[in-house]
Amino acid sequence: MPRWKYDVFVSFRGEDIRKSFIDHLFKNFKQNGIHAFRDDSELPRGEEISPQLYKAIENSRFLIVIFSKNYASSSWCLRELVKILNAKQLEIPKHEVRILFYDVKPEVVRKQTKSYAEAFDKYEVSNRAEVDEWKEALTMAASLSGWDLSDMTNGYESKFIDCITKDIRKTLCSMPLHVGENLVGIDARLNKLNLVRFIRSSKVNMIAICGISGMGKTTLAKAIYNEIYTYFEGSCFCEDVSKRHDLTQVQTQLVNKIMKSENVKITNNSEGVQVIKQRVACEPILVVLDDVDHREQLEALAGSCHWFCPGSLIVFTGKDK
């Protein structure tokens, strides 16, 4: 898996939105634990801007393009856009591109009319060799499924920023777990389990991995999770359940992770059971409960197959068979 240096790279026209929309966007990113590359704070002094920006694009999971009225008047922005669309074509590492329209309509960008046409009138003289490539990039980007500030949130920037942040966090929270390096025998164990039989099953499946401490139960459970979590509508890995003194914390983690939310608050175990039954029974999910050593933990987190939607898989690890 690629090890991203940044969560997000944002391509934008600084003179248009740096001190307004972009400032609020990056503040929101920081508050939500999203690490974004910011050219005014992370570019080393004295180095050429182009290679540094290109490297930041290559090392960012999300590539966000914000089209504003004067985006096309910056040749740097257009070169960034070409680089971003090229990165999008790569299978490994897999970048995710988001197209946003701030104060300009998609058709203006796609057809290069109005302010975009004015910008290209100048490029026909100064940057003629790159003009066709830039036009093609703008047309391609504006044809992708994008978000329009005026249409999506009726022009309310704070709501627009919240939507962007939630979309990114939702994906960042659904990533493979770190298992370890140079593990021996994991692939053979996964093959023996024949995990394909649990995908799109017609019933709820529960499997347990039992054994003494140190035999690799958690490692195997993480490998199982990484192998199949993308096939389920939601997934959650609850590590070290036996070390959690308050099971409501695990119940809250489970529900919020499955629902891709942070809004659910649980005050006691009984309430948590009801919330799990109500909130996670709508779609097939994958849940791993690691290091379970008491019956009350099972009863609070996965007391019955009837709690879950058919097609779900619940995996337990523990020492007590």
Coordinates of C-alpha atoms in Angstrom, one line a residue:
M1 CA 0.0 0.0 0.0
P2 CA 1.3 3.5 -0.7
R3 CA 2.4 5.5 2.3
W4 CA 1.0 9.0 1.7
K5 CA 2.8 12.0 3.0
Y6 CA -0.3 14.2 2.8
D7 CA -4.0 13.4 2.9
V8 CA -4.9 16.3 0.6
F9 CA -3.4 18.5 -2.1
V10 CA -5.5 21.5 -3.2
S11 CA -5.0 23.2 -6.6
F12 CA -6.5 26.7 -6.5
R13 CA -6.0 30.3 -7.7
G14 CA -4.5 32.1 -4.7
E15 CA -5.5 35.6 -5.7
D16 CA -9.1 34.5 -5.9
I17 CA -9.7 32.6 -2.7
R18 CA -6.5 32.1 -0.6
K19 CA -7.4 34.5 2.2
S20 CA -11.1 33.6 2.3
F21 CA -12.4 30.1 1.2
I22 CA -9.0 28.4 1.3
D23 CA -8.1 29.7 4.7
H24 CA -11.4 28.4 6.2
L25 CA -11.0 25.1 4.3
F26 CA -7.5 24.4 5.7
K27 CA -8.6 25.4 9.2
N28 CA -11.4 22.9 8.9
F29 CA -9.0 20.2 7.7
K30 CA -6.7 20.8 10.6
Q31 CA -9.6 20.6 13.1
N32 CA -10.6 17.2 11.6
G33 CA -7.1 15.8 11.6
I34 CA -6.7 16.0 7.8
H35 CA -3.1 16.7 6.8
A36 CA -3.2 18.9 3.8
F37 CA -0.2 20.3 1.8
R38 CA -0.1 24.0 1.9
D39 CA 2.2 25.8 -0.6
D40 CA 2.6 28.9 1.5
S41 CA 3.9 27.1 4.5
E42 CA 5.6 23.9 3.3
L43 CA 7.6 24.9 0.2
P44 CA 11.4 25.2 1.1
R45 CA 12.8 28.7 0.4
G46 CA 14.9 29.1 -2.6
E47 CA 13.7 26.0 -4.4
E48 CA 11.8 26.0 -7.7
I49 CA 8.1 25.8 -7.1
S50 CA 7.2 23.4 -9.9
P51 CA 9.1 20.2 -8.8
Q52 CA 8.0 20.7 -5.2
L53 CA 4.4 21.0 -6.2
Y54 CA 4.6 18.0 -8.5
K55 CA 6.1 16.0 -5.7
A56 CA 3.4 17.1 -3.3
I57 CA 0.7 16.0 -5.8
E58 CA 2.3 12.5 -6.1
N59 CA 2.4 12.1 -2.3
S60 CA -1.2 13.2 -1.6
R61 CA -4.1 10.7 -1.4
F62 CA -6.8 13.3 -2.3
L63 CA -6.2 15.8 -5.2
I64 CA -8.8 18.6 -5.0
V65 CA -9.2 21.1 -7.9
I66 CA -11.1 24.3 -7.0
F67 CA -12.1 26.1 -10.2
S68 CA -12.6 29.8 -9.5
K69 CA -13.2 32.7 -11.9
N70 CA -9.6 33.3 -12.6
Y71 CA -8.2 29.8 -12.2
A72 CA -7.2 29.6 -15.9
S73 CA -5.3 32.9 -15.7
S74 CA -2.6 31.0 -13.8
S75 CA -0.3 28.9 -15.9
W76 CA 0.9 27.2 -12.7
C77 CA -2.7 26.1 -11.9
L78 CA -3.1 24.7 -15.4
R79 CA 0.1 22.7 -15.1
E80 CA -1.0 21.4 -11.7
L81 CA -4.3 20.3 -13.3
V82 CA -2.5 18.4 -16.0
K83 CA -0.3 16.7 -13.4
I84 CA -3.4 15.8 -11.2
L85 CA -5.3 14.3 -14.1
N86 CA -2.2 12.3 -15.1
A87 CA -2.0 11.0 -11.5
K88 CA -5.6 10.0 -11.6
Q89 CA -4.9 7.6 -14.4
L90 CA -2.4 5.6 -12.2
E91 CA -3.6 2.4 -10.6
I92 CA -0.8 2.4 -7.9
P93 CA -0.8 4.5 -6.0
K94 CA -4.5 5.2 -6.3
H95 CA -5.3 8.9 -6.0
E96 CA -8.8 10.3 -5.5
V97 CA -9.7 13.4 -7.4
R98 CA -12.4 15.9 -6.3
I99 CA -13.5 18.7 -8.6
L100 CA -15.1 21.8 -7.0
F101 CA -16.7 24.8 -8.7
Y102 CA -16.4 27.9 -6.5
D103 CA -17.7 31.0 -8.4
V104 CA -17.7 29.6 -11.9
K105 CA -20.1 27.2 -13.7
P106 CA -18.9 23.9 -15.1
E107 CA -19.8 24.8 -18.6
V108 CA -17.6 27.9 -18.5
V109 CA -14.6 25.6 -17.5
R110 CA -15.6 22.8 -19.9
K111 CA -16.0 25.1 -23.0
Q112 CA -13.4 27.8 -21.9
T113 CA -15.8 30.7 -22.2
K114 CA -16.0 34.1 -20.4
S115 CA -13.0 34.7 -18.1
Y116 CA -11.4 31.3 -19.2
A117 CA -11.6 32.4 -22.9
E118 CA -9.9 35.7 -21.9
A119 CA -7.1 33.8 -20.3
F120 CA -6.5 31.6 -23.3
D121 CA -6.3 34.6 -25.6
K122 CA -3.1 35.6 -23.8
Y123 CA -1.8 32.0 -23.8
E124 CA -2.0 31.8 -27.6
V125 CA 0.9 34.2 -27.6
S126 CA 2.9 33.3 -24.5
N127 CA 2.3 29.6 -24.0
R128 CA 1.1 28.4 -27.3
A129 CA 2.9 25.0 -27.0
E130 CA 0.8 24.0 -23.9
V131 CA -2.6 25.5 -24.9
D132 CA -4.1 22.4 -26.4
E133 CA -3.0 20.3 -23.4
W134 CA -4.5 22.8 -21.0
K135 CA -7.8 23.0 -22.9
E136 CA -8.1 19.3 -23.0
A137 CA -7.4 19.1 -19.2
L138 CA -10.1 21.7 -18.4
T139 CA -12.6 19.9 -20.5
M140 CA -11.8 16.6 -19.0
A141 CA -11.9 17.9 -15.4
A142 CA -15.1 19.8 -15.8
S143 CA -16.8 16.7 -17.3
L144 CA -16.1 14.7 -14.1
S145 CA -18.7 14.6 -11.4
G146 CA -18.0 17.7 -9.5
W147 CA -19.4 19.8 -6.6
D148 CA -20.9 23.3 -7.3
L149 CA -21.0 25.7 -4.4
S150 CA -24.0 27.6 -5.6
D151 CA -26.0 24.4 -6.4
M152 CA -24.9 22.1 -3.6
T153 CA -25.2 24.4 -0.5
N154 CA -26.9 27.5 -2.1
G155 CA -23.7 29.4 -1.8
Y156 CA -23.1 28.8 1.9
E157 CA -19.4 28.2 2.2
S158 CA -19.3 26.8 5.7
K159 CA -21.8 24.0 4.7
F160 CA -19.8 23.4 1.5
I161 CA -16.6 23.0 3.5
D162 CA -18.3 20.6 5.9
C163 CA -19.4 18.4 3.0
I164 CA -15.8 18.3 1.6
T165 CA -14.3 17.4 4.9
K166 CA -16.9 14.7 5.7
D167 CA -16.3 13.1 2.3
I168 CA -12.6 13.0 2.8
R169 CA -12.8 11.7 6.4
K170 CA -15.2 9.0 5.3
T171 CA -12.6 7.6 2.9
L172 CA -9.6 8.1 5.2
C173 CA -11.4 6.2 7.9
S174 CA -11.9 3.2 5.6
M175 CA -8.3 2.1 5.0
P176 CA -6.4 -1.2 5.5
L177 CA -4.9 -1.9 8.9
H178 CA -1.1 -2.1 9.4
V179 CA -0.4 -5.8 9.9
G180 CA 3.4 -5.9 9.8
E181 CA 6.4 -6.6 7.6
N182 CA 7.6 -9.9 6.2
L183 CA 5.0 -12.1 7.9
V184 CA 5.4 -15.8 7.3
G185 CA 2.4 -18.1 6.7
I186 CA -0.3 -15.4 6.6
D187 CA -1.2 -15.9 3.0
A188 CA -1.5 -19.7 3.5
R189 CA -3.8 -19.2 6.4
L190 CA -6.0 -16.8 4.5
N191 CA -6.3 -19.3 1.6
K192 CA -7.2 -22.0 4.0
L193 CA -10.0 -19.9 5.4
N194 CA -11.6 -19.5 1.9
L195 CA -12.9 -16.0 2.8
V196 CA -14.8 -15.7 -0.5
R197 CA -17.6 -17.9 0.9
F198 CA -18.4 -15.1 3.4
I199 CA -18.8 -12.4 0.7
R200 CA -22.4 -11.7 -0.2
S201 CA -23.5 -14.7 1.9
S202 CA -27.2 -15.2 2.5
K203 CA -26.8 -15.4 6.2
V204 CA -24.8 -13.8 9.1
N205 CA -21.5 -15.6 9.7
M206 CA -19.5 -15.6 12.9
I207 CA -16.1 -17.1 13.2
A208 CA -13.7 -17.2 16.1
I209 CA -9.9 -17.4 16.2
C210 CA -8.8 -19.0 19.5
G211 CA -5.5 -19.8 21.1
I212 CA -2.9 -18.8 23.6
S213 CA -1.3 -15.3 23.8
G214 CA 1.4 -14.6 21.2
M215 CA 0.3 -17.1 18.5
G216 CA -0.8 -14.3 16.1
K217 CA -4.6 -14.2 16.5
T218 CA -4.7 -10.4 16.1
T219 CA -2.4 -10.4 13.2
L220 CA -4.5 -13.0 11.4
A221 CA -7.7 -11.1 12.2
K222 CA -6.1 -7.9 10.7
A223 CA -5.1 -9.8 7.6
I224 CA -8.7 -11.1 7.2
Y225 CA -10.0 -7.6 7.7
N226 CA -7.7 -6.1 5.0
E227 CA -8.5 -8.9 2.6
I228 CA -12.3 -8.4 2.5
Y229 CA -13.4 -5.2 4.1
T230 CA -13.9 -3.5 0.8
Y231 CA -16.7 -6.0 -0.1
F232 CA -18.9 -4.9 2.8
E233 CA -21.0 -1.8 3.1
G234 CA -19.4 -0.9 6.4
S235 CA -16.6 -2.3 8.6
C236 CA -15.0 -1.9 12.0
F237 CA -12.0 -3.4 13.8
C238 CA -12.3 -3.1 17.6
E239 CA -8.9 -3.9 19.0
D240 CA -8.1 -5.0 22.6
V241 CA -11.7 -5.3 23.7
S242 CA -10.6 -7.0 27.0
K243 CA -8.5 -3.9 27.9
R244 CA -11.5 -1.5 27.6
H245 CA -12.9 -0.9 31.0
D246 CA -15.9 0.8 29.6
L247 CA -17.7 -1.2 26.9
T248 CA -19.8 1.8 25.9
Q249 CA -16.7 3.2 24.3
V250 CA -16.4 0.1 22.1
Q251 CA -20.1 0.2 21.3
T252 CA -19.8 3.9 20.3
Q253 CA -16.7 3.1 18.2
L254 CA -18.5 0.3 16.4
V255 CA -21.7 2.3 15.6
N256 CA -19.9 5.5 14.5
K257 CA -17.4 3.6 12.4
I258 CA -20.1 1.6 10.6
M259 CA -22.3 4.7 10.1
K260 CA -19.3 6.9 9.2
S261 CA -20.4 9.3 11.8
E262 CA -19.3 10.9 15.1
N263 CA -22.8 11.8 16.3
V264 CA -23.8 8.7 18.3
K265 CA -23.4 8.9 22.0
I266 CA -24.0 5.9 24.2
T267 CA -24.3 6.2 28.0
N268 CA -24.7 2.5 29.1
N269 CA -24.3 -1.0 27.8
S270 CA -28.1 -1.7 27.5
E271 CA -28.6 1.4 25.5
G272 CA -25.6 0.4 23.3
V273 CA -27.1 -3.0 22.5
Q274 CA -30.3 -1.3 21.3
V275 CA -28.4 1.3 19.2
I276 CA -26.3 -1.5 17.6
K277 CA -29.5 -3.5 16.7
Q278 CA -31.2 -0.4 15.3
R279 CA -28.3 1.3 13.5
V280 CA -26.1 -1.5 12.0
A281 CA -28.8 -4.0 10.9
C282 CA -29.6 -2.3 7.6
E283 CA -26.7 -3.5 5.4
P284 CA -24.0 -6.3 5.3
I285 CA -21.0 -5.3 7.5
L286 CA -17.7 -6.7 8.7
V287 CA -16.9 -6.5 12.4
V288 CA -13.8 -7.8 14.1
L289 CA -13.8 -8.0 17.9
D290 CA -10.3 -8.5 19.0
D291 CA -9.2 -10.1 22.3
V292 CA -12.6 -10.9 23.8
D293 CA -12.3 -12.7 27.1
H294 CA -15.7 -12.3 28.9
R295 CA -19.2 -13.3 28.0
E296 CA -20.5 -9.8 28.9
Q297 CA -18.3 -8.4 26.1
L298 CA -19.9 -10.7 23.5
E299 CA -23.4 -9.9 24.8
A300 CA -22.7 -6.1 24.6
L301 CA -21.2 -6.1 21.1
A302 CA -22.5 -9.1 19.1
G303 CA -25.0 -11.0 21.2
S304 CA -26.8 -12.7 18.4
C305 CA -26.8 -13.2 14.6
H306 CA -30.2 -11.5 14.6
W307 CA -28.6 -8.1 15.4
F308 CA -27.0 -8.0 11.9
C309 CA -28.1 -7.9 8.3
P310 CA -27.7 -11.1 6.3
G311 CA -24.3 -11.1 4.5
S312 CA -22.5 -9.7 7.6
L313 CA -19.4 -11.3 9.0
I314 CA -18.4 -11.1 12.7
V315 CA -14.9 -12.2 13.6
F316 CA -13.8 -12.8 17.2
T317 CA -10.3 -13.4 18.7
G318 CA -9.8 -14.7 22.2
K319 CA -8.0 -17.2 24.5
D320 CA -11.2 -18.8 25.8
K321 CA -12.7 -21.2 23.3

